[in-house]
């Protein structure tokens, strides 16, 4: 099946869209970290008021000159093709957003941001879903919560970094791929999750702060976001191969 209807995690949120496989999308990126900006502004985690444009496969967040106020968010009801993203509980401590997807890496100020006006408010372009794949390869499963023993991998464009300061729940396989759990539905990571053969999940104390930024090198801003059958989401931060997909 070339195209699949999926639910994709972005910073712990859920996005419904139709995505191709990496091969069908022509996706292949070098698995080296992309340079972070010389100046980086870290922010504490707060409520992310996000919308998804399901026709453009675009995630936007409240921002710009006229963001939707928190008092109006509960009663804000977007219309098709827009829909609200789903709130989830984030496990990292800080985040930094550099620029909207596909903007110039040498941008400065407002030139780094793509702003959309919708329903009287302004929205910042945050992420662009690109492709979906599965572990084990070739499996067919539910996109929101894959079957026990399977994982869904969402490749996205997002120029952002996240920071863990104390410990992480580390998902790993036997090949050298590592992932840090960034969100759950309950706020309590569940190590009883049923994983594919060769995968393990354990809590790891950090000796130093772990910053996970985008991959691809140069101007690229790729992330692989993984989801398990309990609705737990992970950022891949180490790759076994030199390219994704191999």
Tab-separated table of C-alpha atoms in Angstrom:
chain	number	residue	atom	x	y	z
A	1	UNK	CA	0.000	0.000	0.000
A	2	UNK	CA	1.626	3.249	-1.113
A	3	UNK	CA	-0.353	5.715	0.984
A	4	UNK	CA	-1.633	5.141	4.498
A	5	UNK	CA	-3.948	7.073	6.779
A	6	UNK	CA	-2.003	7.712	9.927
A	7	UNK	CA	-1.963	9.498	13.229
A	8	UNK	CA	1.418	11.093	13.803
A	9	UNK	CA	3.023	12.307	17.025
A	10	UNK	CA	4.624	15.750	16.940
A	11	UNK	CA	6.100	16.826	20.249
A	12	UNK	CA	3.714	14.416	21.891
A	13	UNK	CA	0.662	15.515	19.925
A	14	UNK	CA	-1.414	13.601	17.414
A	15	UNK	CA	-1.844	14.532	13.789
A	16	UNK	CA	-4.154	12.805	11.314
A	17	UNK	CA	-2.981	12.899	7.720
A	18	UNK	CA	-2.289	10.758	4.686
A	19	UNK	CA	1.384	9.967	4.186
A	20	UNK	CA	3.474	7.868	1.796
A	21	UNK	CA	6.197	5.428	2.734
A	22	UNK	CA	9.737	6.887	2.795
A	23	UNK	CA	10.440	5.163	-0.527
A	24	UNK	CA	7.301	6.563	-2.166
A	25	UNK	CA	8.094	10.023	-0.773
A	26	UNK	CA	11.672	9.876	-2.056
A	27	UNK	CA	12.859	10.446	1.524
A	28	UNK	CA	16.495	9.737	2.336
A	29	UNK	CA	18.544	11.812	4.742
A	30	UNK	CA	21.971	11.534	6.311
A	31	UNK	CA	21.669	10.578	9.982
A	32	UNK	CA	23.967	13.284	11.302
A	33	UNK	CA	22.715	16.082	13.557
A	34	UNK	CA	21.946	19.340	11.810
A	35	UNK	CA	23.753	22.360	13.278
A	36	UNK	CA	21.792	24.227	15.913
A	37	UNK	CA	21.605	28.026	15.670
A	38	UNK	CA	24.466	29.942	17.268
A	39	UNK	CA	21.903	31.639	19.475
A	40	UNK	CA	19.245	29.402	20.912
A	41	UNK	CA	16.384	30.458	23.177
A	42	UNK	CA	15.105	27.689	25.401
A	43	UNK	CA	11.561	27.817	26.730
A	44	UNK	CA	9.814	25.921	29.473
A	45	UNK	CA	7.115	23.490	28.375
A	46	UNK	CA	3.586	24.911	28.323
A	47	UNK	CA	0.272	24.275	26.621
A	48	UNK	CA	0.633	23.961	22.864
A	49	UNK	CA	-2.491	25.167	21.060
A	50	UNK	CA	-2.075	23.348	17.733
A	51	UNK	CA	-4.131	22.863	14.589
A	52	UNK	CA	-3.672	20.433	11.716
A	53	UNK	CA	-4.492	21.192	8.091
A	54	UNK	CA	-5.284	17.677	6.875
A	55	UNK	CA	-5.265	18.628	3.195
A	56	UNK	CA	-1.849	20.339	3.305
A	57	UNK	CA	-0.402	17.938	5.904
A	58	UNK	CA	0.709	20.888	8.009
A	59	UNK	CA	0.832	21.432	11.771
A	60	UNK	CA	0.510	25.000	13.060
A	61	UNK	CA	0.698	26.409	16.569
A	62	UNK	CA	-0.887	29.513	18.049
A	63	UNK	CA	1.585	32.382	17.648
A	64	UNK	CA	2.359	35.574	15.775
A	65	UNK	CA	0.800	38.961	16.445
A	66	UNK	CA	-2.654	37.685	17.392
A	67	UNK	CA	-2.494	34.219	18.968
A	68	UNK	CA	-5.647	32.602	20.275
A	69	UNK	CA	-5.834	33.307	24.042
A	70	UNK	CA	-5.973	30.439	26.476
A	71	UNK	CA	-9.431	31.585	27.605
A	72	UNK	CA	-10.800	31.117	24.064
A	73	UNK	CA	-9.116	27.808	23.234
A	74	UNK	CA	-11.720	25.468	24.728
A	75	UNK	CA	-14.481	27.053	22.631
A	76	UNK	CA	-12.402	27.374	19.450
A	77	UNK	CA	-13.813	24.959	16.852
A	78	UNK	CA	-11.937	24.785	13.541
A	79	UNK	CA	-13.594	23.655	10.325
A	80	UNK	CA	-12.457	21.133	7.717
A	81	UNK	CA	-9.695	20.772	6.588
A	82	UNK	CA	-8.530	22.175	9.916
A	83	UNK	CA	-8.807	20.190	13.122
A	84	UNK	CA	-7.459	20.551	16.650
A	85	UNK	CA	-4.442	18.584	17.740
A	86	UNK	CA	-4.715	16.436	20.872
A	87	UNK	CA	-3.036	17.413	24.131
A	88	UNK	CA	-0.641	14.889	25.630
A	89	UNK	CA	1.708	14.976	28.609
A	90	UNK	CA	5.301	15.853	27.670
A	91	UNK	CA	8.298	14.345	29.444
A	92	UNK	CA	11.125	16.667	28.363
A	93	UNK	CA	11.929	19.861	30.227
A	94	UNK	CA	12.636	22.563	27.625
A	95	UNK	CA	12.195	23.247	23.929
A	96	UNK	CA	13.540	25.689	21.334
A	97	UNK	CA	11.954	26.488	17.962
A	98	UNK	CA	14.228	27.866	15.242
A	99	UNK	CA	12.138	28.366	12.122
A	100	UNK	CA	9.180	27.079	10.168
A	101	UNK	CA	9.694	24.065	7.867
A	102	UNK	CA	11.456	24.775	4.552
A	103	UNK	CA	12.466	28.324	5.470
A	104	UNK	CA	16.009	29.557	4.787
A	105	UNK	CA	18.489	28.388	7.419
A	106	UNK	CA	20.149	31.821	7.256
A	107	UNK	CA	16.886	33.594	8.055
A	108	UNK	CA	16.562	36.165	10.812
A	109	UNK	CA	13.594	37.398	12.819
A	110	UNK	CA	10.199	37.249	11.157
A	111	UNK	CA	11.721	35.763	7.988
A	112	UNK	CA	12.137	32.499	9.924
A	113	UNK	CA	8.421	32.194	10.546
A	114	UNK	CA	5.577	31.250	8.227
A	115	UNK	CA	2.390	32.803	9.624
A	116	UNK	CA	-1.165	31.771	8.700
A	117	UNK	CA	-4.335	33.667	9.594
A	118	UNK	CA	-7.347	31.545	10.461
A	119	UNK	CA	-10.620	32.370	12.194
A	120	UNK	CA	-9.342	35.768	13.332
A	121	UNK	CA	-6.098	34.491	14.880
A	122	UNK	CA	-2.521	33.998	13.711
A	123	UNK	CA	-0.768	30.616	13.599
A	124	UNK	CA	2.868	29.657	13.196
A	125	UNK	CA	3.791	26.813	10.817
A	126	UNK	CA	5.407	24.232	13.103
A	127	UNK	CA	5.852	20.865	11.366
A	128	UNK	CA	5.401	19.086	8.051
A	129	UNK	CA	4.782	15.313	8.118
A	130	UNK	CA	6.731	13.587	5.339
A	131	UNK	CA	6.486	9.775	5.499
A	132	UNK	CA	5.502	6.773	7.609
A	133	UNK	CA	7.110	3.353	8.100
A	134	UNK	CA	6.808	0.439	10.505
A	135	UNK	CA	8.819	-1.863	12.750
A	136	UNK	CA	8.880	-4.749	11.871
A	137	UNK	CA	9.183	-3.633	8.244
A	138	UNK	CA	6.162	-4.322	6.052
A	139	UNK	CA	3.691	-4.666	8.913
A	140	UNK	CA	0.125	-3.344	8.623
A	141	UNK	CA	-1.345	-1.951	11.808
A	142	UNK	CA	-3.383	0.857	13.332
A	143	UNK	CA	-1.678	4.230	13.031
A	144	UNK	CA	-2.914	5.765	16.276
A	145	UNK	CA	-1.876	2.830	18.425
A	146	UNK	CA	-0.117	0.062	16.530
A	147	UNK	CA	-0.625	-3.545	17.508
A	148	UNK	CA	1.362	-4.856	20.499
A	149	UNK	CA	4.802	-5.881	19.300
A	150	UNK	CA	4.915	-3.228	16.560
A	151	UNK	CA	6.039	0.395	16.274
A	152	UNK	CA	5.057	3.131	13.839
A	153	UNK	CA	7.751	5.564	12.652
A	154	UNK	CA	6.772	9.021	11.435
A	155	UNK	CA	9.347	11.122	9.590
A	156	UNK	CA	8.662	14.847	9.863
A	157	UNK	CA	10.217	18.207	9.024
A	158	UNK	CA	10.477	20.381	12.132
A	159	UNK	CA	13.227	22.864	13.034
A	160	UNK	CA	13.122	22.446	16.776
A	161	UNK	CA	15.139	20.954	19.613
A	162	UNK	CA	14.080	19.406	22.909
A	163	UNK	CA	16.022	19.071	26.152
A	164	UNK	CA	16.048	16.371	28.832
A	165	UNK	CA	17.877	17.394	31.999
A	166	UNK	CA	17.621	14.472	34.432
A	167	UNK	CA	16.715	11.072	32.983
A	168	UNK	CA	15.017	9.487	29.982
A	169	UNK	CA	13.056	6.375	29.182
A	170	UNK	CA	15.303	4.923	26.506
A	171	UNK	CA	13.937	2.701	23.759
A	172	UNK	CA	16.657	0.744	21.973
A	173	UNK	CA	17.166	-2.138	19.556
A	174	UNK	CA	20.165	-4.436	19.133
A	175	UNK	CA	21.412	-2.593	16.032
A	176	UNK	CA	22.315	0.720	17.643
A	177	UNK	CA	19.138	2.762	17.215
A	178	UNK	CA	18.126	4.777	20.299
A	179	UNK	CA	14.973	6.737	21.086
A	180	UNK	CA	13.935	8.914	24.050
A	181	UNK	CA	10.311	8.823	25.213
A	182	UNK	CA	8.941	12.359	24.954
A	183	UNK	CA	5.224	11.963	25.701
A	184	UNK	CA	2.561	9.705	27.155
A	185	UNK	CA	-1.202	9.858	27.497
A	186	UNK	CA	-1.058	9.479	31.279
A	187	UNK	CA	2.200	11.170	32.283
A	188	UNK	CA	3.508	7.869	33.663
A	189	UNK	CA	5.751	5.868	31.302
A	190	UNK	CA	4.746	2.198	31.158
A	191	UNK	CA	7.716	-0.187	30.758
A	192	UNK	CA	5.339	-3.142	30.323
A	193	UNK	CA	4.759	-2.116	26.691
A	194	UNK	CA	5.023	-5.033	24.237
A	195	UNK	CA	7.857	-4.212	21.838
A	196	UNK	CA	9.151	-5.807	18.622
A	197	UNK	CA	11.803	-8.531	19.001
A	198	UNK	CA	15.176	-7.058	19.914
A	199	UNK	CA	13.774	-3.866	21.447
A	200	UNK	CA	14.034	-2.863	25.114
A	201	UNK	CA	12.789	0.024	27.243
A	202	UNK	CA	14.522	1.213	30.414
A	203	UNK	CA	14.984	4.330	32.472
A	204	UNK	CA	18.441	5.878	32.071
A	205	UNK	CA	19.925	8.556	34.333
A	206	UNK	CA	21.651	11.285	32.338
A	207	UNK	CA	25.196	12.305	33.193
A	208	UNK	CA	24.805	15.391	31.004
A	209	UNK	CA	21.860	17.267	29.524
A	210	UNK	CA	20.480	15.492	26.440
A	211	UNK	CA	19.522	17.815	23.591
A	212	UNK	CA	17.779	16.206	20.624
A	213	UNK	CA	17.810	18.358	17.527
A	214	UNK	CA	16.931	17.667	13.906
A	215	UNK	CA	18.923	15.371	11.623
A	216	UNK	CA	20.062	15.442	8.022
A	217	UNK	CA	22.990	17.857	8.279
A	218	UNK	CA	23.214	21.319	6.763
A	219	UNK	CA	19.817	22.992	6.510
A	220	UNK	CA	17.801	19.771	6.980
A	221	UNK	CA	15.322	19.465	9.862
A	222	UNK	CA	14.273	15.807	9.937
A	223	UNK	CA	12.989	13.904	12.944
A	224	UNK	CA	11.832	10.325	13.303
A	225	UNK	CA	8.972	10.108	15.816
A	226	UNK	CA	8.019	6.627	17.026
A	227	UNK	CA	4.754	5.472	18.599
A	228	UNK	CA	3.917	2.274	20.500
A	229	UNK	CA	0.630	0.500	21.246
A	230	UNK	CA	0.196	2.335	24.579
A	231	UNK	CA	0.263	5.755	22.917
A	232	UNK	CA	3.792	6.526	24.109
A	233	UNK	CA	5.884	8.683	21.764
A	234	UNK	CA	9.661	8.727	21.237
A	235	UNK	CA	12.224	10.915	19.435
A	236	UNK	CA	14.993	8.973	17.704
A	237	UNK	CA	18.322	10.465	18.775
A	238	UNK	CA	20.831	7.886	17.513
A	239	UNK	CA	20.798	5.959	14.232
A	240	UNK	CA	22.517	2.669	13.481
A	241	UNK	CA	22.981	3.492	9.796
A	242	UNK	CA	24.507	6.434	7.962
A	243	UNK	CA	21.249	7.193	6.133
A	244	UNK	CA	17.528	6.855	6.740
A	245	UNK	CA	16.096	4.772	5.270
A	246	UNK	CA	19.031	2.470	4.591
